[in-house]
Short mmCIF file of C-alpha atoms (C1' of nucleotides) in Angstrom, two decimals:
data_model
loop_
_atom_site.label_atom_id
_atom_site.label_comp_id
_atom_site.label_asym_id
_atom_site.label_seq_id
_atom_site.Cartn_x
_atom_site.Cartn_y
_atom_site.Cartn_z
CA UNK A 1 -13.77 22.00 8.46
CA UNK A 2 -12.67 24.72 10.64
CA UNK A 3 -12.82 28.15 9.10
CA UNK A 4 -9.23 28.87 10.01
CA UNK A 5 -6.98 26.54 8.20
CA UNK A 6 -4.36 24.92 10.57
CA UNK A 7 -0.83 25.30 9.27
CA UNK A 8 0.16 21.93 8.28
CA UNK A 9 3.30 19.98 9.19
CA UNK A 10 6.19 19.25 6.98
CA UNK A 11 5.62 16.24 4.80
CA UNK A 12 6.95 13.23 6.08
CA UNK A 13 7.24 14.22 9.63
CA UNK A 14 5.40 12.83 12.66
CA UNK A 15 3.77 14.64 15.48
CA UNK A 16 4.40 12.58 18.62
CA UNK A 17 1.27 12.96 20.61
CA UNK A 18 1.59 11.47 24.11
CA UNK A 19 0.34 8.17 23.14
CA UNK A 20 2.85 7.91 20.22
CA UNK A 21 5.70 9.39 22.45
CA UNK A 22 4.96 6.64 24.94
CA UNK A 23 5.91 3.94 22.22
CA UNK A 24 8.97 6.02 21.13
CA UNK A 25 10.08 6.22 24.78
CA UNK A 26 9.54 2.54 25.61
CA UNK A 27 11.45 1.72 22.32
CA UNK A 28 14.32 4.07 23.59
CA UNK A 29 14.29 2.45 27.09
CA UNK A 30 14.44 -0.98 25.46
CA UNK A 31 17.38 -0.24 23.12
CA UNK A 32 19.21 1.45 26.01
CA UNK A 33 19.01 -1.58 28.16
CA UNK A 34 20.07 -3.93 25.32
CA UNK A 35 23.17 -1.69 24.37
CA UNK A 36 24.14 -1.36 27.99
CA UNK A 37 23.94 -5.14 28.60
CA UNK A 38 26.87 -5.42 26.21
CA UNK A 39 28.70 -2.44 27.69
CA UNK A 40 28.03 0.23 25.11
CA UNK A 41 28.07 3.78 25.87
CA UNK A 42 25.52 6.42 24.47
CA UNK A 43 26.66 9.36 22.40
CA UNK A 44 25.06 11.84 20.10
CA UNK A 45 26.19 13.90 17.14
CA UNK A 46 24.80 17.06 15.58
CA UNK A 47 21.71 16.97 13.43
CA UNK A 48 23.39 19.35 10.82
CA UNK A 49 26.71 18.27 8.95
CA UNK A 50 28.57 19.51 6.04
CA UNK A 51 27.70 17.81 2.69
CA UNK A 52 31.41 16.98 2.35
CA UNK A 53 31.05 14.52 5.16
CA UNK A 54 28.91 12.37 3.04
CA UNK A 55 30.24 13.29 -0.40
CA UNK A 56 32.88 10.88 -0.45
CA UNK A 57 31.64 7.50 0.97
CA UNK A 58 27.84 7.27 1.46
CA UNK A 59 26.82 6.73 -2.03
CA UNK A 60 25.67 8.79 -4.93
CA UNK A 61 22.00 8.11 -4.52
CA UNK A 62 21.91 8.87 -0.88
CA UNK A 63 23.70 12.35 -1.18
CA UNK A 64 22.49 13.72 -4.39
CA UNK A 65 18.93 12.58 -4.35
CA UNK A 66 17.93 11.65 -0.92
CA UNK A 67 19.64 14.10 1.30
CA UNK A 68 18.22 17.44 2.63
CA UNK A 69 20.91 19.98 1.50
CA UNK A 70 20.64 23.55 1.86
CA UNK A 71 22.94 26.65 1.85
CA UNK A 72 23.22 28.46 5.27
CA UNK A 73 23.58 32.32 5.55
CA UNK A 74 27.25 32.08 5.11
CA UNK A 75 26.93 30.01 1.79
CA UNK A 76 28.10 26.68 3.05
CA UNK A 77 26.12 23.56 1.99
CA UNK A 78 24.59 21.94 4.99
CA UNK A 79 23.00 18.61 5.18
CA UNK A 80 20.27 17.19 7.54
CA UNK A 81 22.19 14.22 8.51
CA UNK A 82 20.67 10.96 6.54
CA UNK A 83 22.84 8.52 8.61
CA UNK A 84 25.04 8.60 11.69
CA UNK A 85 28.00 6.48 10.71
CA UNK A 86 30.05 9.39 8.93
CA UNK A 87 29.53 11.58 12.18
CA UNK A 88 30.69 8.67 14.33
CA UNK A 89 33.86 8.23 12.26
CA UNK A 90 34.50 12.13 12.52
CA UNK A 91 33.99 12.14 16.32
CA UNK A 92 36.31 9.12 16.69
CA UNK A 93 38.94 10.58 14.31
CA UNK A 94 38.99 13.93 16.33
CA UNK A 95 39.73 11.93 19.56
CA UNK A 96 41.57 9.07 18.15
CA UNK A 97 44.67 9.63 20.31
CA UNK A 98 42.85 9.98 23.68
CA UNK A 99 40.17 7.21 23.30
CA UNK A 100 40.73 3.85 24.66
CA UNK A 101 39.98 1.19 21.89
CA UNK A 102 37.94 -0.87 21.12
CA UNK A 103 35.27 1.81 21.57
CA UNK A 104 31.77 0.77 21.94
CA UNK A 105 28.91 3.47 21.35
CA UNK A 106 25.21 3.59 20.71
CA UNK A 107 22.93 6.25 19.73
CA UNK A 108 19.17 6.91 19.00
CA UNK A 109 18.24 10.10 17.39
CA UNK A 110 16.54 11.73 14.31
CA UNK A 111 17.49 11.42 10.62
CA UNK A 112 16.15 13.01 7.46
CA UNK A 113 15.95 11.80 3.79
CA UNK A 114 14.24 13.61 1.16
CA UNK A 115 11.74 10.97 -0.35
CA UNK A 116 8.11 10.19 -1.15
CA UNK A 117 6.82 8.98 2.41
CA UNK A 118 5.12 5.57 2.27
CA UNK A 119 4.51 2.49 4.48
CA UNK A 120 7.61 2.02 6.49
CA UNK A 121 9.38 5.14 5.33
CA UNK A 122 9.08 8.80 6.28
CA UNK A 123 11.25 11.79 5.78
CA UNK A 124 12.02 12.27 9.47
CA UNK A 125 12.63 8.96 11.31
CA UNK A 126 14.65 7.84 14.37
CA UNK A 127 17.38 5.32 14.28
CA UNK A 128 19.24 3.24 16.71
CA UNK A 129 22.90 2.95 15.94
CA UNK A 130 25.28 0.49 17.46
CA UNK A 131 29.06 0.45 16.54
CA UNK A 132 32.27 -0.90 17.71
CA UNK A 133 35.52 0.50 16.44
CA UNK A 134 39.21 -0.60 16.81
CA UNK A 135 38.81 -4.51 16.36
CA UNK A 136 38.47 -6.17 13.10
CA UNK A 137 37.86 -9.67 14.07
CA UNK A 138 34.92 -11.89 13.26
CA UNK A 139 34.12 -12.24 16.77
CA UNK A 140 33.50 -8.39 16.88
CA UNK A 141 31.16 -8.87 13.86
CA UNK A 142 29.47 -11.72 15.68
CA UNK A 143 28.75 -9.38 18.85
CA UNK A 144 26.47 -7.35 16.59
CA UNK A 145 24.38 -10.50 16.11
CA UNK A 146 24.33 -11.15 19.59
CA UNK A 147 23.14 -7.55 20.38
CA UNK A 148 20.43 -7.75 17.75
CA UNK A 149 19.27 -11.28 18.85
CA UNK A 150 19.14 -9.89 22.43
CA UNK A 151 16.92 -7.14 21.31
CA UNK A 152 14.62 -9.26 19.37
CA UNK A 153 14.31 -11.69 22.25
CA UNK A 154 13.43 -8.85 24.72
CA UNK A 155 10.84 -7.51 22.42
CA UNK A 156 9.21 -10.92 21.75
CA UNK A 157 10.34 -11.32 18.06
CA UNK A 158 11.22 -14.94 17.31
CA UNK A 159 13.61 -16.39 14.79
CA UNK A 160 10.29 -17.29 12.73
CA UNK A 161 9.33 -13.74 12.61
CA UNK A 162 12.78 -12.09 11.78
CA UNK A 163 16.06 -13.39 10.46
CA UNK A 164 19.40 -11.62 9.91
CA UNK A 165 21.03 -12.41 6.52
CA UNK A 166 24.56 -12.02 6.40
CA UNK A 167 27.27 -11.99 3.67
CA UNK A 168 30.72 -10.76 3.15
CA UNK A 169 31.89 -8.23 0.49
CA UNK A 170 35.55 -9.75 0.46
CA UNK A 171 34.13 -13.06 -0.36
CA UNK A 172 32.08 -11.72 -3.25
CA UNK A 173 34.82 -9.54 -4.58
CA UNK A 174 37.30 -12.61 -4.80
CA UNK A 175 34.60 -14.25 -6.83
CA UNK A 176 33.85 -11.25 -8.98
CA UNK A 177 37.71 -10.99 -9.56
CA UNK A 178 38.00 -14.82 -10.41
CA UNK A 179 34.98 -14.45 -13.06
CA UNK A 180 36.95 -11.51 -14.73
CA UNK A 181 34.55 -8.58 -13.51
CA UNK A 182 36.64 -5.56 -13.46
CA UNK A 183 36.87 -3.60 -10.15
CA UNK A 184 34.95 -0.63 -11.64
CA UNK A 185 31.97 -2.80 -12.51
CA UNK A 186 31.52 -4.33 -9.07
CA UNK A 187 29.31 -1.57 -7.97
CA UNK A 188 27.01 -2.30 -10.86
CA UNK A 189 27.13 -5.91 -10.29
CA UNK A 190 26.23 -5.49 -6.56
CA UNK A 191 23.28 -3.48 -7.57
CA UNK A 192 22.30 -6.30 -9.97
CA UNK A 193 22.61 -8.85 -7.23
CA UNK A 194 20.55 -6.77 -5.07
CA UNK A 195 17.76 -6.46 -7.49
CA UNK A 196 17.25 -10.27 -8.14
CA UNK A 197 14.38 -10.72 -5.84
CA UNK A 198 12.60 -7.69 -7.14
CA UNK A 199 12.70 -8.46 -10.93
CA UNK A 200 11.49 -11.40 -13.10
CA UNK A 201 14.31 -13.70 -14.01
CA UNK A 202 14.30 -12.92 -17.54
CA UNK A 203 14.34 -9.09 -16.99
CA UNK A 204 17.12 -9.68 -14.35
CA UNK A 205 19.17 -11.61 -16.95
CA UNK A 206 18.80 -8.98 -19.57
CA UNK A 207 19.64 -6.36 -16.98
CA UNK A 208 22.82 -8.36 -16.10
CA UNK A 209 23.74 -8.36 -19.80
CA UNK A 210 23.13 -4.50 -20.02
CA UNK A 211 25.87 -3.92 -17.42
CA UNK A 212 28.31 -6.02 -19.36
CA UNK A 213 28.13 -9.45 -17.93
CA UNK A 214 28.24 -12.33 -20.41
CA UNK A 215 26.29 -15.67 -20.21
CA UNK A 216 29.08 -17.60 -18.53
CA UNK A 217 29.43 -15.00 -15.83
CA UNK A 218 25.76 -14.81 -15.20
CA UNK A 219 25.42 -18.60 -14.98
CA UNK A 220 28.33 -18.60 -12.32
CA UNK A 221 27.01 -15.81 -10.39
CA UNK A 222 23.72 -17.45 -10.16
CA UNK A 223 25.34 -20.41 -8.79
CA UNK A 224 27.22 -18.47 -6.13
CA UNK A 225 23.93 -16.71 -5.11
CA UNK A 226 21.99 -20.07 -4.80
CA UNK A 227 24.89 -21.83 -2.79
CA UNK A 228 23.96 -21.70 0.81
CA UNK A 229 27.34 -23.15 1.82
CA UNK A 230 29.29 -20.50 0.08
CA UNK A 231 30.34 -19.07 3.40
CA UNK A 232 32.50 -22.07 4.08
CA UNK A 233 35.00 -20.78 1.59
CA UNK A 234 35.68 -17.69 3.90
CA UNK A 235 37.86 -18.18 6.89
CA UNK A 236 36.28 -14.92 8.27
CA UNK A 237 32.72 -16.22 7.91
CA UNK A 238 33.76 -19.53 9.39
CA UNK A 239 34.92 -17.87 12.45
CA UNK A 240 32.04 -15.52 12.44
CA UNK A 241 29.42 -18.26 12.43
CA UNK A 242 31.23 -20.17 15.08
CA UNK A 243 31.37 -17.13 17.44
CA UNK A 244 27.66 -16.49 16.58
CA UNK A 245 26.98 -20.27 17.77
CA UNK A 246 28.97 -19.60 21.00
CA UNK A 247 26.91 -16.27 21.65
CA UNK A 248 23.67 -18.11 21.39
CA UNK A 249 22.38 -15.92 18.47
CA UNK A 250 22.55 -18.73 15.65
CA UNK A 251 18.91 -19.16 15.40
CA UNK A 252 18.43 -15.65 14.08
CA UNK A 253 21.44 -15.75 11.68
CA UNK A 254 21.57 -17.05 8.16
CA UNK A 255 24.03 -16.85 5.25
CA UNK A 256 22.72 -15.25 2.15
CA UNK A 257 25.04 -14.59 -0.71
CA UNK A 258 22.42 -12.05 -2.13
CA UNK A 259 22.90 -9.46 0.80
CA UNK A 260 25.26 -6.56 -0.79
CA UNK A 261 23.93 -3.52 0.83
CA UNK A 262 23.82 -0.21 -0.73
CA UNK A 263 26.40 1.86 1.15
CA UNK A 264 29.79 2.23 -0.47
CA UNK A 265 31.89 2.25 2.64
CA UNK A 266 31.21 -1.32 3.72
CA UNK A 267 34.16 -3.67 3.07
CA UNK A 268 33.83 -6.94 4.77
CA UNK A 269 30.78 -8.43 6.87
CA UNK A 270 27.37 -6.94 5.57
CA UNK A 271 24.04 -7.90 6.95
CA UNK A 272 20.43 -6.98 7.13
CA UNK A 273 17.32 -8.19 9.09
CA UNK A 274 13.99 -8.97 7.30
CA UNK A 275 10.67 -9.71 8.41
CA UNK A 276 10.13 -13.43 7.45
CA UNK A 277 6.40 -13.11 6.23
CA UNK A 278 7.41 -10.79 3.57
CA UNK A 279 4.57 -8.29 4.33
CA UNK A 280 6.74 -5.73 5.57
CA UNK A 281 9.36 -5.61 2.52
CA UNK A 282 11.73 -3.15 4.01
CA UNK A 283 14.92 -4.16 5.95
CA UNK A 284 14.23 -3.95 9.77
CA UNK A 285 17.92 -2.98 10.34
CA UNK A 286 21.19 -3.13 8.27
CA UNK A 287 24.87 -2.87 8.94
CA UNK A 288 28.34 -4.20 8.32
CA UNK A 289 31.99 -3.50 8.52
CA UNK A 290 33.80 -0.53 7.27
CA UNK A 291 37.72 -0.62 7.20
CA UNK A 292 38.45 2.83 5.44
CA UNK A 293 35.81 5.20 6.75
CA UNK A 294 38.18 6.76 9.53
CA UNK A 295 41.02 7.34 7.05
CA UNK A 296 38.46 8.73 4.75
CA UNK A 297 37.31 11.66 7.19
CA UNK A 298 40.95 12.42 8.01
CA UNK A 299 41.80 9.94 10.79
CA UNK A 300 44.39 7.14 11.23
CA UNK A 301 43.17 3.89 9.64
CA UNK A 302 40.76 2.12 11.90
CA UNK A 303 38.25 -0.82 11.24
CA UNK A 304 34.67 -0.55 12.74
CA UNK A 305 31.38 -2.57 12.56
CA UNK A 306 27.97 -1.32 13.36
CA UNK A 307 24.25 -1.52 12.37
CA UNK A 308 21.38 0.91 12.19
CA UNK A 309 17.65 0.17 12.96
CA UNK A 310 14.86 2.59 12.05
CA UNK A 311 11.95 3.26 14.34
CA UNK A 312 9.48 3.22 11.67
CA UNK A 313 9.98 -0.41 10.41
CA UNK A 314 10.54 -1.96 13.68
CA UNK A 315 7.42 -0.34 15.08
CA UNK A 316 5.43 -1.82 12.13
CA UNK A 317 6.66 -5.24 12.66
CA UNK A 318 6.12 -5.17 16.41
CA UNK A 319 2.50 -3.83 15.72
CA UNK A 320 2.06 -6.59 13.10
CA UNK A 321 2.80 -9.18 15.86
CA UNK A 322 1.10 -7.49 18.60
CA UNK A 323 4.29 -6.87 20.36
CA UNK A 324 4.00 -3.20 21.41
CA UNK A 325 3.26 -3.19 25.20
CA UNK A 326 -0.01 -2.40 26.63
CA UNK A 327 -0.28 0.07 29.47
CA UNK A 328 1.89 2.65 27.81
CA UNK A 329 -0.57 5.14 27.99
CA UNK A 330 -0.92 5.21 31.82
CA UNK A 331 -1.13 8.79 33.00
CA UNK A 332 1.89 9.95 35.11
CA UNK A 333 -0.53 11.40 37.78
CA UNK A 334 -1.25 9.00 40.52
CA UNK A 335 -3.87 11.23 42.21
CA UNK A 336 -5.95 14.21 41.43
CA UNK A 337 -6.80 16.72 43.99
CA UNK A 338 -10.28 18.28 43.48
CA UNK A 339 -11.34 21.60 44.29
CA UNK A 340 -14.52 21.62 46.19
CA UNK A 341 -15.22 25.30 45.89
CA UNK A 342 -13.66 28.61 45.12
CA UNK A 343 -12.90 29.26 49.08
CA UNK A 344 -11.40 25.76 49.57
CA UNK A 345 -8.70 26.40 46.80
CA UNK A 346 -5.99 27.02 49.48
CA UNK A 347 -6.85 23.50 51.07
CA UNK A 348 -6.44 21.83 47.59
CA UNK A 349 -3.10 23.83 46.96
CA UNK A 350 -1.73 22.72 50.28
CA UNK A 351 -2.89 19.15 49.99
CA UNK A 352 -1.21 18.86 46.60
CA UNK A 353 1.87 20.07 48.01
CA UNK A 354 1.78 17.63 50.89
CA UNK A 355 1.05 14.81 48.81
CA UNK A 356 4.03 15.67 46.41
CA UNK A 357 6.24 15.91 49.35
CA UNK A 358 5.28 12.42 50.18
CA UNK A 359 6.48 11.29 46.71
CA UNK A 360 3.23 11.14 44.87
CA UNK A 361 2.67 12.40 41.32
CA UNK A 362 -0.10 14.77 41.96
CA UNK A 363 -2.42 16.75 39.52
CA UNK A 364 -4.63 19.35 40.92
CA UNK A 365 -7.92 20.40 39.11
CA UNK A 366 -6.94 23.82 38.59
CA UNK A 367 -10.08 25.70 39.67
CA UNK A 368 -13.34 25.16 41.27
CA UNK A 369 -16.02 23.33 39.33
CA UNK A 370 -18.82 20.96 39.74
CA UNK A 371 -17.45 17.78 41.53
CA UNK A 372 -19.26 15.61 38.74
CA UNK A 373 -17.05 17.26 36.09
CA UNK A 374 -14.01 16.94 38.08
CA UNK A 375 -14.51 13.38 38.76
CA UNK A 376 -15.36 12.72 35.22
CA UNK A 377 -12.02 14.60 34.02
CA UNK A 378 -10.01 12.10 36.58
CA UNK A 379 -11.82 9.15 35.13
CA UNK A 380 -11.18 9.95 31.42
CA UNK A 381 -7.66 10.70 32.26
CA UNK A 382 -7.20 7.44 33.82
CA UNK A 383 -6.02 8.87 37.08
CA UNK A 384 -6.65 6.03 39.73
CA UNK A 385 -7.14 8.14 42.85
CA UNK A 386 -9.08 11.32 43.93
CA UNK A 387 -8.34 13.40 46.87
CA UNK A 388 -10.95 15.93 48.22
CA UNK A 389 -11.15 18.56 51.07
CA UNK A 390 -14.74 19.64 51.24
CA UNK A 391 -16.30 21.78 53.98
CA UNK A 392 -16.53 18.80 56.33
CA UNK A 393 -13.03 17.60 55.89
CA UNK A 394 -11.62 21.02 56.26
CA UNK A 395 -13.42 21.26 59.65
CA UNK A 396 -12.10 18.00 60.83
CA UNK A 397 -8.70 18.27 59.20
CA UNK A 398 -9.24 15.27 57.13
CA UNK A 399 -9.23 14.31 53.51
CA UNK A 400 -11.69 12.21 51.36
CA UNK A 401 -9.97 9.87 49.27
CA UNK A 402 -11.66 7.93 46.44
CA UNK A 403 -10.25 4.79 44.67
CA UNK A 404 -11.45 5.44 41.07
CA UNK A 405 -10.84 1.79 40.09
CA UNK A 406 -13.20 0.30 42.89
CA UNK A 407 -15.24 3.13 43.76
CA UNK A 408 -14.26 2.82 47.50
CA UNK A 409 -14.22 6.14 49.23
CA UNK A 410 -12.86 6.81 52.74
CA UNK A 411 -12.22 9.81 54.88
CA UNK A 412 -8.72 9.65 56.76
CA UNK A 413 -7.06 12.32 58.79
CA UNK A 414 -4.93 14.68 56.51
CA UNK A 415 -1.78 13.26 57.89
CA UNK A 416 -2.63 9.77 56.72
CA UNK A 417 -3.76 10.86 53.21
CA UNK A 418 -0.69 9.88 51.41
CA UNK A 419 -0.45 6.45 53.11
CA UNK A 420 -4.17 5.75 52.26
CA UNK A 421 -3.50 6.72 48.61
CA UNK A 422 -0.38 4.39 48.40
CA UNK A 423 -2.78 1.67 49.65
CA UNK A 424 -5.20 2.28 46.77
CA UNK A 425 -2.27 2.30 44.23
CA UNK A 426 -0.89 -0.89 45.26
"C1'" G B 1 10.86 11.92 -9.87
"C1'" U B 2 6.50 8.30 -12.00
"C1'" G B 3 1.71 5.90 -11.39
"C1'" G B 4 -2.99 4.42 -8.41
"C1'" C B 5 -6.72 5.39 -4.39
"C1'" U B 6 -8.95 8.59 -0.96
"C1'" G B 7 -10.29 13.70 1.04
"C1'" U B 8 -18.05 15.05 4.23
"C1'" A B 9 -18.70 17.11 11.96
"C1'" G B 10 -13.33 16.23 17.04
"C1'" C B 11 -13.21 10.68 15.24
"C1'" U B 12 -15.20 6.29 12.00
"C1'" C B 13 -18.29 6.76 8.04
"C1'" A B 14 -23.57 7.40 5.15
"C1'" A B 15 -25.97 10.53 1.42
"C1'" U B 16 -29.48 8.09 -7.70
"C1'" G B 17 -27.08 15.40 -9.87
"C1'" G B 18 -32.55 17.63 -5.92
"C1'" C B 19 -33.69 20.14 2.10
"C1'" A B 20 -25.78 17.61 4.44
"C1'" G B 21 -26.86 12.89 8.01
"C1'" A B 22 -25.83 8.52 11.63
"C1'" G B 23 -22.78 6.21 15.48
"C1'" C B 24 -19.17 7.57 18.86
"C1'" A B 25 -17.05 11.79 21.32
"C1'" C B 26 -18.31 16.91 23.44
"C1'" U B 27 -21.67 20.38 26.35
"C1'" U B 28 -25.89 20.81 29.60
"C1'" G B 29 -29.87 18.54 32.47
"C1'" A B 30 -32.25 14.30 35.17
"C1'" C B 31 -28.47 14.04 39.89
"C1'" U B 32 -27.51 21.54 44.35
"C1'" G B 33 -20.58 16.73 47.93
"C1'" U B 34 -18.69 12.37 43.29
"C1'" G B 35 -16.65 9.42 37.48
"C1'" G B 36 -18.20 4.82 34.67
"C1'" A B 37 -24.34 2.83 33.35
"C1'" U B 38 -29.31 5.02 31.53
"C1'" C B 39 -32.42 8.88 29.39
"C1'" A B 40 -33.20 13.66 27.33
"C1'" A B 41 -31.94 18.17 25.14
"C1'" G B 42 -27.95 21.03 22.70
"C1'" G B 43 -23.56 22.86 20.20
"C1'" G B 44 -21.07 21.89 16.13
"C1'" G B 45 -19.90 21.75 8.22
"C1'" U B 46 -17.78 27.43 2.92
"C1'" U B 47 -18.35 18.54 2.11
"C1'" G B 48 -9.50 19.85 1.45
"C1'" A B 49 -8.85 24.48 -1.73
"C1'" G B 50 -9.79 27.20 -6.49
"C1'" G B 51 -12.19 27.18 -11.14
"C1'" G B 52 -15.86 24.78 -14.81
"C1'" U B 53 -20.67 22.32 -16.59
"C1'" U B 54 -25.92 22.64 -14.79
"C1'" C B 55 -32.23 25.39 -13.19
"C1'" G B 56 -29.55 22.93 -9.18
"C1'" A B 57 -22.87 19.99 -7.50
"C1'" G B 58 -20.58 16.39 -1.50
"C1'" C B 59 -21.51 13.63 -6.30
"C1'" C B 60 -19.78 15.18 -13.16
"C1'" C B 61 -15.21 17.96 -15.61
"C1'" C B 62 -10.21 20.72 -14.91
"C1'" U B 63 -6.40 22.46 -11.69
"C1'" U B 64 -4.25 22.43 -6.91
"C1'" C B 65 -2.93 20.74 -1.93
"C1'" A B 66 -2.76 16.76 1.45
"C1'" G B 67 -2.80 11.79 3.25
"C1'" C B 68 -2.27 6.68 1.87
"C1'" C B 69 -0.30 2.66 -1.31
"C1'" A B 70 3.05 1.07 -5.29
"C1'" C B 71 7.46 2.18 -8.31
"C1'" C B 72 12.38 4.35 -7.92
"C1'" C B 73 15.89 3.88 -3.78
"C1'" C B 74 16.96 2.56 1.04
"C1'" A B 75 20.95 4.86 5.80
#
RNA sequence: GUGGCUGUAGCUCAAUGGCAGAGCACUUGACUGUGGAUCAAGGGGUUGAGGGUUCGAGCCCCUUCAGCCACCCCA
């Protein structure tokens, strides 16, 4: 170990070295293309928000135990944003009178939650958010499926690898009411539904009785959860699936009465995407319809639908299937100008400038050194062409240009150097 | 917040309680105008940190920190 201890990074954060940054940038470019293909505009909010913004609606667990909360110098409680939707709601509410609805916006930025890091979960992560506000039709909900399907296809994820599971909270609430489950117990029941796959049947039933369900209610709820055609009772879901079909996204979407989602503010459609082999147990993305959020942050009532996808899990899934593109690590420099000797430095500086003026990405070796060392440097960095002005070239006003891929080297008049380099790059 | 596993060279990893090593990487040279291949030499370590047991600790014990994994929960 080094004698000096390097100061560590904050737990659960990542250092994006160039090779990792290349992956993040690729993901960003891909998301941008997908969102823009559907006419969505990019936006961003502040990283810091007041605790109040989340206190009402995001859910107790999220705010009390998972949010980064601290007091600023003025004594206000500040939160590192754990999600974007409340910020979006505020931004919309502030300009509600001047925006043209429906609004279609997307974003990709950092979020924090204070948890123990593990596979697929960190304390700082990036999230793609896509939302449409001002329409409350099932067809709008279906557009989210189309966006997600478009993204999956673009990165090579097939319906055999990932599926979006969809449910509707109104449908579930109607049944909860029919079964005599009081409104205040529905949150507990939703949590219970959510845990079904994670517990043994016996434990799960016992847990159900603990939250006040009787045997008859449990029996009926199990029948509901196992009914793949339950969606047909819901006019909303029937229209939703019809639209999903028309949008060509059906193969990625399935109905699942067990999907409830943890966030309090969802009121209608809810969904999450999962990796089908089950090796990556976390949701790839999740979202739903929120009818009351705008009013809750002080705006006029306005319905919205949206989803969020974290970079950590999607990267794991893409890695698993070998779908992260190669060649992401290509060095930006197309040509390196070597420095023959101390007194040749002006030639190298001028040549670099000339080549840049010709539109090339040029990296100059910053000082005179043994040529072997300089060529080795270019080779290690993967720079495809090296240009050099030695004494002979200086005398004849020419440039030696070497193709590092083929090994071919030619001497050309200085005015033709850029052209020759472009030939090598082609 | 609870539990398990792992910390040795830049990286991947060895080393019955008995001289801290290998491969790759790096530097230099063979090759005084040229990378990759080969050969040779070289630099690099408070074995995560602190304490304890022992004639002797990388190894055993305690504490602590970090990373990973699972639980909890999931935006």
